[in-house]
Coordinates of C-alpha atoms in Angstrom, one line a residue:
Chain A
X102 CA 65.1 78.9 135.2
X103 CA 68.5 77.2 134.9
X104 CA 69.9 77.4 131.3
X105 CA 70.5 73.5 131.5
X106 CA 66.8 72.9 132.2
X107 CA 65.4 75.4 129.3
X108 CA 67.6 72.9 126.8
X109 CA 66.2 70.0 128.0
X110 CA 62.9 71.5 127.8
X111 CA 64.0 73.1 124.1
X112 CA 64.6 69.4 123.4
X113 CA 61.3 68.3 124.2
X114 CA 60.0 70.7 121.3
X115 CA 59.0 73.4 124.2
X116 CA 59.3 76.6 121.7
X117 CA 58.7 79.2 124.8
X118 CA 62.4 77.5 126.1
X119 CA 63.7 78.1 123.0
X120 CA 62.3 81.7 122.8
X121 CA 63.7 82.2 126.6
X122 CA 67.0 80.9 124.9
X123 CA 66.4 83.1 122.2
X124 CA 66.2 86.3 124.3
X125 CA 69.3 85.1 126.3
X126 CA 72.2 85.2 123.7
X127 CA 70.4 87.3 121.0
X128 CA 72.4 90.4 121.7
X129 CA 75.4 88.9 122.1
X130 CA 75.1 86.5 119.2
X131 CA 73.7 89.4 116.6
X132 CA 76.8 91.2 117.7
X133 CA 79.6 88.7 117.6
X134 CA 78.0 87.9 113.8
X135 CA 78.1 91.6 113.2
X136 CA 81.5 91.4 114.2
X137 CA 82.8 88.3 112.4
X138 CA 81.3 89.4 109.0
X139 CA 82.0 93.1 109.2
X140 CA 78.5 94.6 108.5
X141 CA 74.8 94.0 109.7
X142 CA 73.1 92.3 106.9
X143 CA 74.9 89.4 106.8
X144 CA 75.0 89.7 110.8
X145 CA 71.3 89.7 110.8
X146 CA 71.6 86.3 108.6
X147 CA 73.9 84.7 110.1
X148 CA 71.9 85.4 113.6
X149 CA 68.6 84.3 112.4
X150 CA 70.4 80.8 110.8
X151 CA 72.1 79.9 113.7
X152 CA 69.2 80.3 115.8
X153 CA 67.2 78.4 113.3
X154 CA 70.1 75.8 113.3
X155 CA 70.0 75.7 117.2
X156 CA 66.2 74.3 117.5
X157 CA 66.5 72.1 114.3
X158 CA 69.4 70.6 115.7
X159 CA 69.1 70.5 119.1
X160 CA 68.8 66.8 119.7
X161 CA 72.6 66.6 118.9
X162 CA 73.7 68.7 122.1
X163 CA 75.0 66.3 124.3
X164 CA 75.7 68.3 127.4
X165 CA 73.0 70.6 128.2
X166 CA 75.1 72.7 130.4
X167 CA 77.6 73.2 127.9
X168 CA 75.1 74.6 125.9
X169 CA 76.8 78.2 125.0
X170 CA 79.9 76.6 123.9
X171 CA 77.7 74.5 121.4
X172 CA 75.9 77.9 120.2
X173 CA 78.7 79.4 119.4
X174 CA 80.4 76.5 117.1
X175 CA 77.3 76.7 115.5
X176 CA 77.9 80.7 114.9
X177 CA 81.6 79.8 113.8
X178 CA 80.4 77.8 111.0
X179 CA 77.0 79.7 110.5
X180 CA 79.5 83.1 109.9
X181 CA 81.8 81.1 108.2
X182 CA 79.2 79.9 105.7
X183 CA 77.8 83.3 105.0
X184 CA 81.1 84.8 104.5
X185 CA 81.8 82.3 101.7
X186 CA 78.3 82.5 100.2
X187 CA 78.5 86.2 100.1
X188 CA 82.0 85.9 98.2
X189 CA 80.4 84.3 95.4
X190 CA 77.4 86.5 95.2
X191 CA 77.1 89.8 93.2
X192 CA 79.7 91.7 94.8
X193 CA 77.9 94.5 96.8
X194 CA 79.6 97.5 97.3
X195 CA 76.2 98.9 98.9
X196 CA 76.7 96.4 102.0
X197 CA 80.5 97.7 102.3
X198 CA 78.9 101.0 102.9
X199 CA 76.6 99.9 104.7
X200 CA 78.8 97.7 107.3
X201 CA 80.1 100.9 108.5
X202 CA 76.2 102.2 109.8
X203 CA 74.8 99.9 111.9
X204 CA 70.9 100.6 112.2
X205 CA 71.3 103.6 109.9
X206 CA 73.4 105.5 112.2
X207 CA 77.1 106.3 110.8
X208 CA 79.3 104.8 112.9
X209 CA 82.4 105.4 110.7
X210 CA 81.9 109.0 110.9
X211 CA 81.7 108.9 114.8
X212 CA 84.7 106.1 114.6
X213 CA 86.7 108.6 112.4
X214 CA 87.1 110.9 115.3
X215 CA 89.7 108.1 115.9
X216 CA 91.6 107.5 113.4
X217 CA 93.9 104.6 115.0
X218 CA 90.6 102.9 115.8
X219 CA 89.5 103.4 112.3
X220 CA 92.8 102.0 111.0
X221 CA 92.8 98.5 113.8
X222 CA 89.3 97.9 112.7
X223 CA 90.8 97.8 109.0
X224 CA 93.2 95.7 110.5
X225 CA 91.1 93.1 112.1
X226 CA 89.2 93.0 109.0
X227 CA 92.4 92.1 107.0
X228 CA 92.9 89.3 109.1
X229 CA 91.7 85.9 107.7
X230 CA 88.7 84.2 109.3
X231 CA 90.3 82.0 112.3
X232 CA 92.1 84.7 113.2
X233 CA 89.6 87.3 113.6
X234 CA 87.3 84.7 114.9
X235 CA 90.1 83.9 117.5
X236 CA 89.9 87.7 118.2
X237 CA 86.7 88.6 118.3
X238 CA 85.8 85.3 121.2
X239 CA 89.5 86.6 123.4
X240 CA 88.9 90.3 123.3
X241 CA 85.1 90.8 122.8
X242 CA 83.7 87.5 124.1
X243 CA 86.2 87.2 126.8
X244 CA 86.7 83.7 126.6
X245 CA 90.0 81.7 127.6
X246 CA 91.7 79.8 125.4
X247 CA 90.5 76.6 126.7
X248 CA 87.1 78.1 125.9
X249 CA 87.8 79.0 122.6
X250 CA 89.8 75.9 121.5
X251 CA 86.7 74.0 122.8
X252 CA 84.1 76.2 120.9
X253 CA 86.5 75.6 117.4
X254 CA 87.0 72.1 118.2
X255 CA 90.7 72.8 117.9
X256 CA 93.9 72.4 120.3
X257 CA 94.5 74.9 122.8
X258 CA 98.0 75.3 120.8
X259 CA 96.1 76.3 117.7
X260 CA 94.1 79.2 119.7
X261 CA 97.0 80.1 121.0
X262 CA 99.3 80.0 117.8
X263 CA 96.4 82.1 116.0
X264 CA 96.0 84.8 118.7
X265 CA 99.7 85.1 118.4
X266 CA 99.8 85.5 114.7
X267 CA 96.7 87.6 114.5
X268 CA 98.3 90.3 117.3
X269 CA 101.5 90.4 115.7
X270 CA 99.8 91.1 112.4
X271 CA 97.2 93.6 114.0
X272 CA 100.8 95.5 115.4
X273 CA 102.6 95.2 111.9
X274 CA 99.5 96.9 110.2
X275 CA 99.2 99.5 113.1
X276 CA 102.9 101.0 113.1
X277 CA 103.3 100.6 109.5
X278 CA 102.3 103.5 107.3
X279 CA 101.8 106.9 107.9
X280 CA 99.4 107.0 111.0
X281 CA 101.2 103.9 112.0
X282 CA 104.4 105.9 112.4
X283 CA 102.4 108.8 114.0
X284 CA 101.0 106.3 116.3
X285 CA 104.7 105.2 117.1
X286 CA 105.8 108.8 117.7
X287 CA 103.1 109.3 120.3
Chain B
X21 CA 103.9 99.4 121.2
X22 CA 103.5 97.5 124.2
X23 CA 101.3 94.2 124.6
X24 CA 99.1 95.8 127.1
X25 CA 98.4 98.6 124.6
X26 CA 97.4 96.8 122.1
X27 CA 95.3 94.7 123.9
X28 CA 93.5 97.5 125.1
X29 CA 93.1 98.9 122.5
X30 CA 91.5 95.9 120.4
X31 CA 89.6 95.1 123.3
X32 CA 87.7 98.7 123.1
X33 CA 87.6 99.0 119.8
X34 CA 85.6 95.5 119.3
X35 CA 83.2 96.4 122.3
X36 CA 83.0 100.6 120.7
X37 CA 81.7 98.6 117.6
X38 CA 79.7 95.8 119.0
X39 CA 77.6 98.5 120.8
X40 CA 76.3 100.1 118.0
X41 CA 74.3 96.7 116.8
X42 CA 71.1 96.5 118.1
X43 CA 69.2 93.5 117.3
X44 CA 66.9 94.0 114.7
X45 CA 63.0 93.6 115.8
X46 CA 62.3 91.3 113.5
X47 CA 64.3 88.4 113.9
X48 CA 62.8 86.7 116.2
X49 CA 59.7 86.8 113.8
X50 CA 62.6 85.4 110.7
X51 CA 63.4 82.8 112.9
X52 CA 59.6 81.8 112.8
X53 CA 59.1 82.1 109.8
X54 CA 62.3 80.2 108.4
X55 CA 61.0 77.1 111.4
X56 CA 57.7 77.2 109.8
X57 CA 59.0 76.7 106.2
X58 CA 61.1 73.9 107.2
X59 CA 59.1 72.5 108.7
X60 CA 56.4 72.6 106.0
X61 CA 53.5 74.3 108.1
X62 CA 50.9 75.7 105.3
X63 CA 48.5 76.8 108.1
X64 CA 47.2 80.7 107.7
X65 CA 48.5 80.9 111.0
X66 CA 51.8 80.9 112.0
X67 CA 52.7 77.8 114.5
X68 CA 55.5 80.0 116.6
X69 CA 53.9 83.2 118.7
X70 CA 54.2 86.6 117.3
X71 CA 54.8 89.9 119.1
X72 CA 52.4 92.7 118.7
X73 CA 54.5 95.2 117.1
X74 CA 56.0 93.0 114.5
X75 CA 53.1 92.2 113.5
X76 CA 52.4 95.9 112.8
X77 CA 55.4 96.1 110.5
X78 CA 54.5 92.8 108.6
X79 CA 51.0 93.5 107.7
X80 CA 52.3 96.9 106.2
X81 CA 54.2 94.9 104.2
X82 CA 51.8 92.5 103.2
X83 CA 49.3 95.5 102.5
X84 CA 51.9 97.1 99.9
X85 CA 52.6 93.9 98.0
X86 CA 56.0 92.6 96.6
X87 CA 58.6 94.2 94.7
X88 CA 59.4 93.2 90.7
X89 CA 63.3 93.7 90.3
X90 CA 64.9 92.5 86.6
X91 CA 67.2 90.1 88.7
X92 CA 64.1 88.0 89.7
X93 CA 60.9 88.0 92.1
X94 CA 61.3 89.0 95.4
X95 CA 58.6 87.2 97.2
X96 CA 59.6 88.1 100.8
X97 CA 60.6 91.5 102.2
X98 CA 62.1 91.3 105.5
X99 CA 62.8 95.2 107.1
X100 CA 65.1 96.1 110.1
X101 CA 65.5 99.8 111.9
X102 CA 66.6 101.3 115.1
X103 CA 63.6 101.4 117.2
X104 CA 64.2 104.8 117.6
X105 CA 64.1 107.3 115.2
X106 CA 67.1 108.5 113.3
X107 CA 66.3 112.0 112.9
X108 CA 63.4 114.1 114.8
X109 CA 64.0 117.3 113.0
X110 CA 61.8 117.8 109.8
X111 CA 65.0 120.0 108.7
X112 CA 67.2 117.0 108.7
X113 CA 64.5 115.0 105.3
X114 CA 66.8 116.0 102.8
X115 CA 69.9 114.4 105.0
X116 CA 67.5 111.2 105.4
X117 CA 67.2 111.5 101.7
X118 CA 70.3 111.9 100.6
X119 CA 71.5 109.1 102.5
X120 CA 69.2 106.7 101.1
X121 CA 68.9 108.2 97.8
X122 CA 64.9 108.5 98.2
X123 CA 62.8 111.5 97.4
X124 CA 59.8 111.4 99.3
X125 CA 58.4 115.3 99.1
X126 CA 57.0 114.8 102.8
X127 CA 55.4 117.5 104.1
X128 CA 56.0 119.2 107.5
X129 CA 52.2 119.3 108.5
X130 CA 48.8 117.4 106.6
X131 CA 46.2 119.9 106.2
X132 CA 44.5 117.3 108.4
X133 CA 46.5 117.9 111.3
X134 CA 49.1 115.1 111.4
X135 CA 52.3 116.3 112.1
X136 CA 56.2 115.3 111.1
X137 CA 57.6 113.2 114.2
X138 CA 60.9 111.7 113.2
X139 CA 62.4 109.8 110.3
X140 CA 62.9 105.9 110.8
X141 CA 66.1 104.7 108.0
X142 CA 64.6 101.0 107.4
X143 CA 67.3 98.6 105.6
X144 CA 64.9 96.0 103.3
X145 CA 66.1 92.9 102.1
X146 CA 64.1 91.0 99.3
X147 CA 63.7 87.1 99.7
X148 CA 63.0 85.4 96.3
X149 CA 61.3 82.3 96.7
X150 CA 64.4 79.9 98.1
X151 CA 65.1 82.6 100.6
X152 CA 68.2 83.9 98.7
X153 CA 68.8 87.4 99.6
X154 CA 68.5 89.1 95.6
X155 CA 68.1 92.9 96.6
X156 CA 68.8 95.3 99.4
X157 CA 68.3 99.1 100.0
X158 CA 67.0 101.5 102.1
X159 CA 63.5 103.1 102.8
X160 CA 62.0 105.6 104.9
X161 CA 59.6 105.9 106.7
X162 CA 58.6 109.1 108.1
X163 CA 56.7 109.2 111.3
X164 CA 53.9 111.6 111.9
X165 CA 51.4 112.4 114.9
X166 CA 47.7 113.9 115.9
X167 CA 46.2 114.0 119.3
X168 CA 47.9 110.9 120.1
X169 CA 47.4 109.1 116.9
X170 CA 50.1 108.0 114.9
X171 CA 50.6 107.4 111.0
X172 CA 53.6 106.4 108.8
X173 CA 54.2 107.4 104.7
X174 CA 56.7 104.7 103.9
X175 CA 58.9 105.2 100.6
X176 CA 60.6 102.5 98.8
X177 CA 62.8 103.1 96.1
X178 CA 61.1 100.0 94.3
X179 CA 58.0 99.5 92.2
X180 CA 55.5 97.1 94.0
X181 CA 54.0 94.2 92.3
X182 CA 50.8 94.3 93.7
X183 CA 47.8 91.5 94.9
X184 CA 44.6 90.9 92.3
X185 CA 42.6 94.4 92.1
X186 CA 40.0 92.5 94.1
X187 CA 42.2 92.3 97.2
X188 CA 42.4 95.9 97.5
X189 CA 38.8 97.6 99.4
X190 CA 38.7 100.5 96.8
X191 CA 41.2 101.5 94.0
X192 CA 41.4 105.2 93.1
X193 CA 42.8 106.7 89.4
X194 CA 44.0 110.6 89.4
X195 CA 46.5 111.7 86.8
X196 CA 46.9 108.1 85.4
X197 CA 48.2 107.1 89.0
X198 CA 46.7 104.6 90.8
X199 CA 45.8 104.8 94.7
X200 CA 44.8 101.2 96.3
X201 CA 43.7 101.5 99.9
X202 CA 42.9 98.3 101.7
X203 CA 41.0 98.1 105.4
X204 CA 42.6 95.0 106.9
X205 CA 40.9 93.3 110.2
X206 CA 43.7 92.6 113.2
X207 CA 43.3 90.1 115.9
X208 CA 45.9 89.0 118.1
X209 CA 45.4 85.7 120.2
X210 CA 47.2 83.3 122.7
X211 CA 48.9 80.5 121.5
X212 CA 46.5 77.9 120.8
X213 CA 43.7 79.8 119.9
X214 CA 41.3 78.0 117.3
X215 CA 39.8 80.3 114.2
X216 CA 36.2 80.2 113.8
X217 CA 35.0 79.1 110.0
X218 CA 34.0 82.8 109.1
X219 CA 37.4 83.9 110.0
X220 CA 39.3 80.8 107.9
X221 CA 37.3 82.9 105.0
X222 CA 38.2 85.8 105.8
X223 CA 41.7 85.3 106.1
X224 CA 41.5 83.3 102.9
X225 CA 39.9 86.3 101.4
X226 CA 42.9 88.5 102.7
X227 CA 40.5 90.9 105.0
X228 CA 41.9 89.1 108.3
X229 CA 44.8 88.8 109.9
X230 CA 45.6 87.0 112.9
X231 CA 48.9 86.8 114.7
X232 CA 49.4 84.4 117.3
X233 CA 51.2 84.7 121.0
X234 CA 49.3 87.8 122.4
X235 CA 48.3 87.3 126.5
X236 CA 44.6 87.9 125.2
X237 CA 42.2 88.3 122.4
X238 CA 42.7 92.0 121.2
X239 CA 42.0 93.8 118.0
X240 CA 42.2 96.4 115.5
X241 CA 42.0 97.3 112.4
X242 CA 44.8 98.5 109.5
X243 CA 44.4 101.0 107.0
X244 CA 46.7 101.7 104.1
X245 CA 46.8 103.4 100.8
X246 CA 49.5 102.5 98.1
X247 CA 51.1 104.1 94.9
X248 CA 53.7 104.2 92.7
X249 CA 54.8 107.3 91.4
X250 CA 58.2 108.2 89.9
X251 CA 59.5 104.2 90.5
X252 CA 59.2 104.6 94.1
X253 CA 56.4 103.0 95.9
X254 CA 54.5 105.2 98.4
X255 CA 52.3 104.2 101.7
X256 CA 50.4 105.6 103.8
X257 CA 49.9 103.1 107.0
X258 CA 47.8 103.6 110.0
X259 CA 46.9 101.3 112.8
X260 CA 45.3 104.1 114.9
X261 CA 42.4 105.8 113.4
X262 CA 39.7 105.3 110.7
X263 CA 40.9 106.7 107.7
X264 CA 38.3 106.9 104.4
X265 CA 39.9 106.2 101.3
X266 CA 39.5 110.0 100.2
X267 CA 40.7 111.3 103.4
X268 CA 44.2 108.9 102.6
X269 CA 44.2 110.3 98.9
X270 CA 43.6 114.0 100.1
X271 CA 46.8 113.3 102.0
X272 CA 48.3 111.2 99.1
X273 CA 47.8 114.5 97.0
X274 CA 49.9 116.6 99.3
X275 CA 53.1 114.7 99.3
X276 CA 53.4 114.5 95.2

């Protein structure tokens, strides 16, 4: 069925449309959250909530095909929510450790096989949360600018501006240090 | 470094990463859940559809009761794991163990036959009552196997507050540790299915469960047994075979 038709019907209070929905962007919205805050327990929050937000609020989407660019403003703010919430919690050095094993499997030991993928991933985490959102939606969601800028409700200028910033920063961190210079040498 | 290097490389390093999340089974049944509370169903049964196999997970959970931390009731306990097991060698326990900093003693082999097969990592969350996440950590459960029959000993590094005694089926005593085991009925249904009055009882009575969204009627039937020993909370779950409540303590006695 056409994704335009299963929101219509989602708006209707069909909850198998918003199940078929659900089963359509799950990965790539679990991910992208995973992604955006760095570890899986708040990606598994921020997931759940936005899906949650998507059928409570589904009345307010006013083009039906446009429907992914409106789920994924809703992650923006969903992540960007959590991310502040979680600041002001207990701090948790137990999710630190765990954000580097998704689903109980180490992934920082594979990762540290690679050690200049090891230090970018440090670096995108560094960067603040437009810019690694800005990121994460160009390099990972593969989405144009236009797409992004309409996603963050934001001029095309800004995306740009921030993707700028956020590669020039990603570079600075890579060739500076050690492994940085290593990197250079190579 | 080059532009094109660069965005290469962020390019694979955010997919490299994005791989490894798999989407935990039970969010779809979350998202439920948190639907329901909003929108302030009180039914026994839920108004979205459940899957099968969550609902496996959830009436273990249920079975074993809630968690008593200092920092406040949890009330909720939601669990995710890899669908796949994290380790299949019994030599690799003590790694499982290490890594999530609970002891289970879990033998190889039940003198009843059952068999190690594999070691599930489960990450647990605690809800309190407002849905505020106030405790995490890890469990395991390890996985073993008979003719085809499978059975779990879950082991939480938490003390369970348990349901009134009169929930439980029979309650047990041995060396000042107490042993709850609890048959619970299953039935899974299609949406719209309509309890009958005896079943409204006996799910207000805790001795039925029925989880909604199946293709047809289908049931079965849980059995669990419960402790606490050493501030860890140990269970035995089953969805397979009839297990007495001595046959589950026999086994109880070999993992201590």
């Amino acid at each position: 069925m056409e994704e335009a038709e299963l929101v219509l019907q989602m708006k209707e209070g069909d909850q198998e449309a918003f199940h078929q929905l659900y089963e359509r962007y799950k990965v790539q919205i679990y991910r992208t959250a995973c992604l955006l805050c760095g570890n899986t327990f708040d990606g598994e929050d921020i997931m759940q909530e936005t899906f949650v937000r998507v059928y409570t609020h589904c009345q307010e989407i006013r083009k039906n095909e446009s429907f992914s660019y409106w789920l994924y403003s809703i992650l923006y703010r969903t992540a960007w929510q959590q991310i502040r919430k979680r600041q002001r919690e207990l701090p948790d050095e137990e999710m630190i450790e765990k954000a580097e094993r998704p689903d109980g499997q180490d992934i920082s030991e594979q990762v540290a096989r690679d050690q200049e993928n090891k230090k970018l991933w440090q670096a995108v985490c560094q960067l603040n949360y437009n810019q690694k959102t800005v990121i994460i939606l160009y390099y990972y969601e593969e989405l144009s600018v236009k797409e992004i800028a309409k996603i963050l409700g934001c001029m095309e200028g800004t995306v740009k501006s921030r993707l700028y910033l956020a590669r020039r920063k990603l570079q600075r961190i890579l060739v500076s240090g050690p492994s940085g210079r290593e990197y250079e040498k190579k | 470094m080059k532009k094109n290097e660069i965005d290469n490389q962020i390019k694979n390093l955010l997919q490299q990463r994005a791989d490894a999340y798999n989407v935990p089974e039970e969010s779809w049944m979350i998202i439920e859940r948190k639907l329901n509370q909003r929108e302030g169903e009180k039914n026994n049964m839920k108004k979205f559809s459940v899957k099968k196999a969550v609902i496996a997970a959830a009436v273990a959970v249920m079975l074993t009761g809630t968690v008593c931390l200092a920092a406040g009731r949890v009330v909720t306990i939601n669990s995710s794991s890899s669908a796949i097991p994290d380790y299949s060698n019994y030599q690799d326990l003590s790694k499982a163990e290490e890594k999530t900093g609970v002891k289970t003693n879990a033998p190889e082999k039940f003198e009843n036959g059952y068999s190690f097969n594999g070691i599930q990592i489960k990450s647990k969350r605690g809800l309190d009552k407002n849905d505020v996440v106030v405790d995490k950590y890890q469990s395991l459960s390890i996985n073993y196997e008979k003719e085809g029959k499978v059975l779990s000993l879950n082991v939480e590094p938490r003390m369970a507050e348990r349901a009134e005694d009169d929930f439980y089926t029979q309650i047990l005593e041995e060396d000042g540790v107490k042993y709850y085991y609890k048959v619970l009925k299953n039935k899974f249904v299609p949406v719209g299915y309509v309890p009958t009055a005896e079943e409204e009882s006996q799910m207000a009575a805790g001795d039925l469960n029925i989880g909604v969204g199946a293709d047809k009627i289908t049931e079965n039937t849980s059995y669990m047994m419960s402790w606490t020993y050493n501030n860890q909370t140990y269970e035995l779950f089953t969805m397979d075979v009839s297990l007495t409540a001595e046959e589950m303590l026999a086994m109880a006695r070999e993992i201590q």
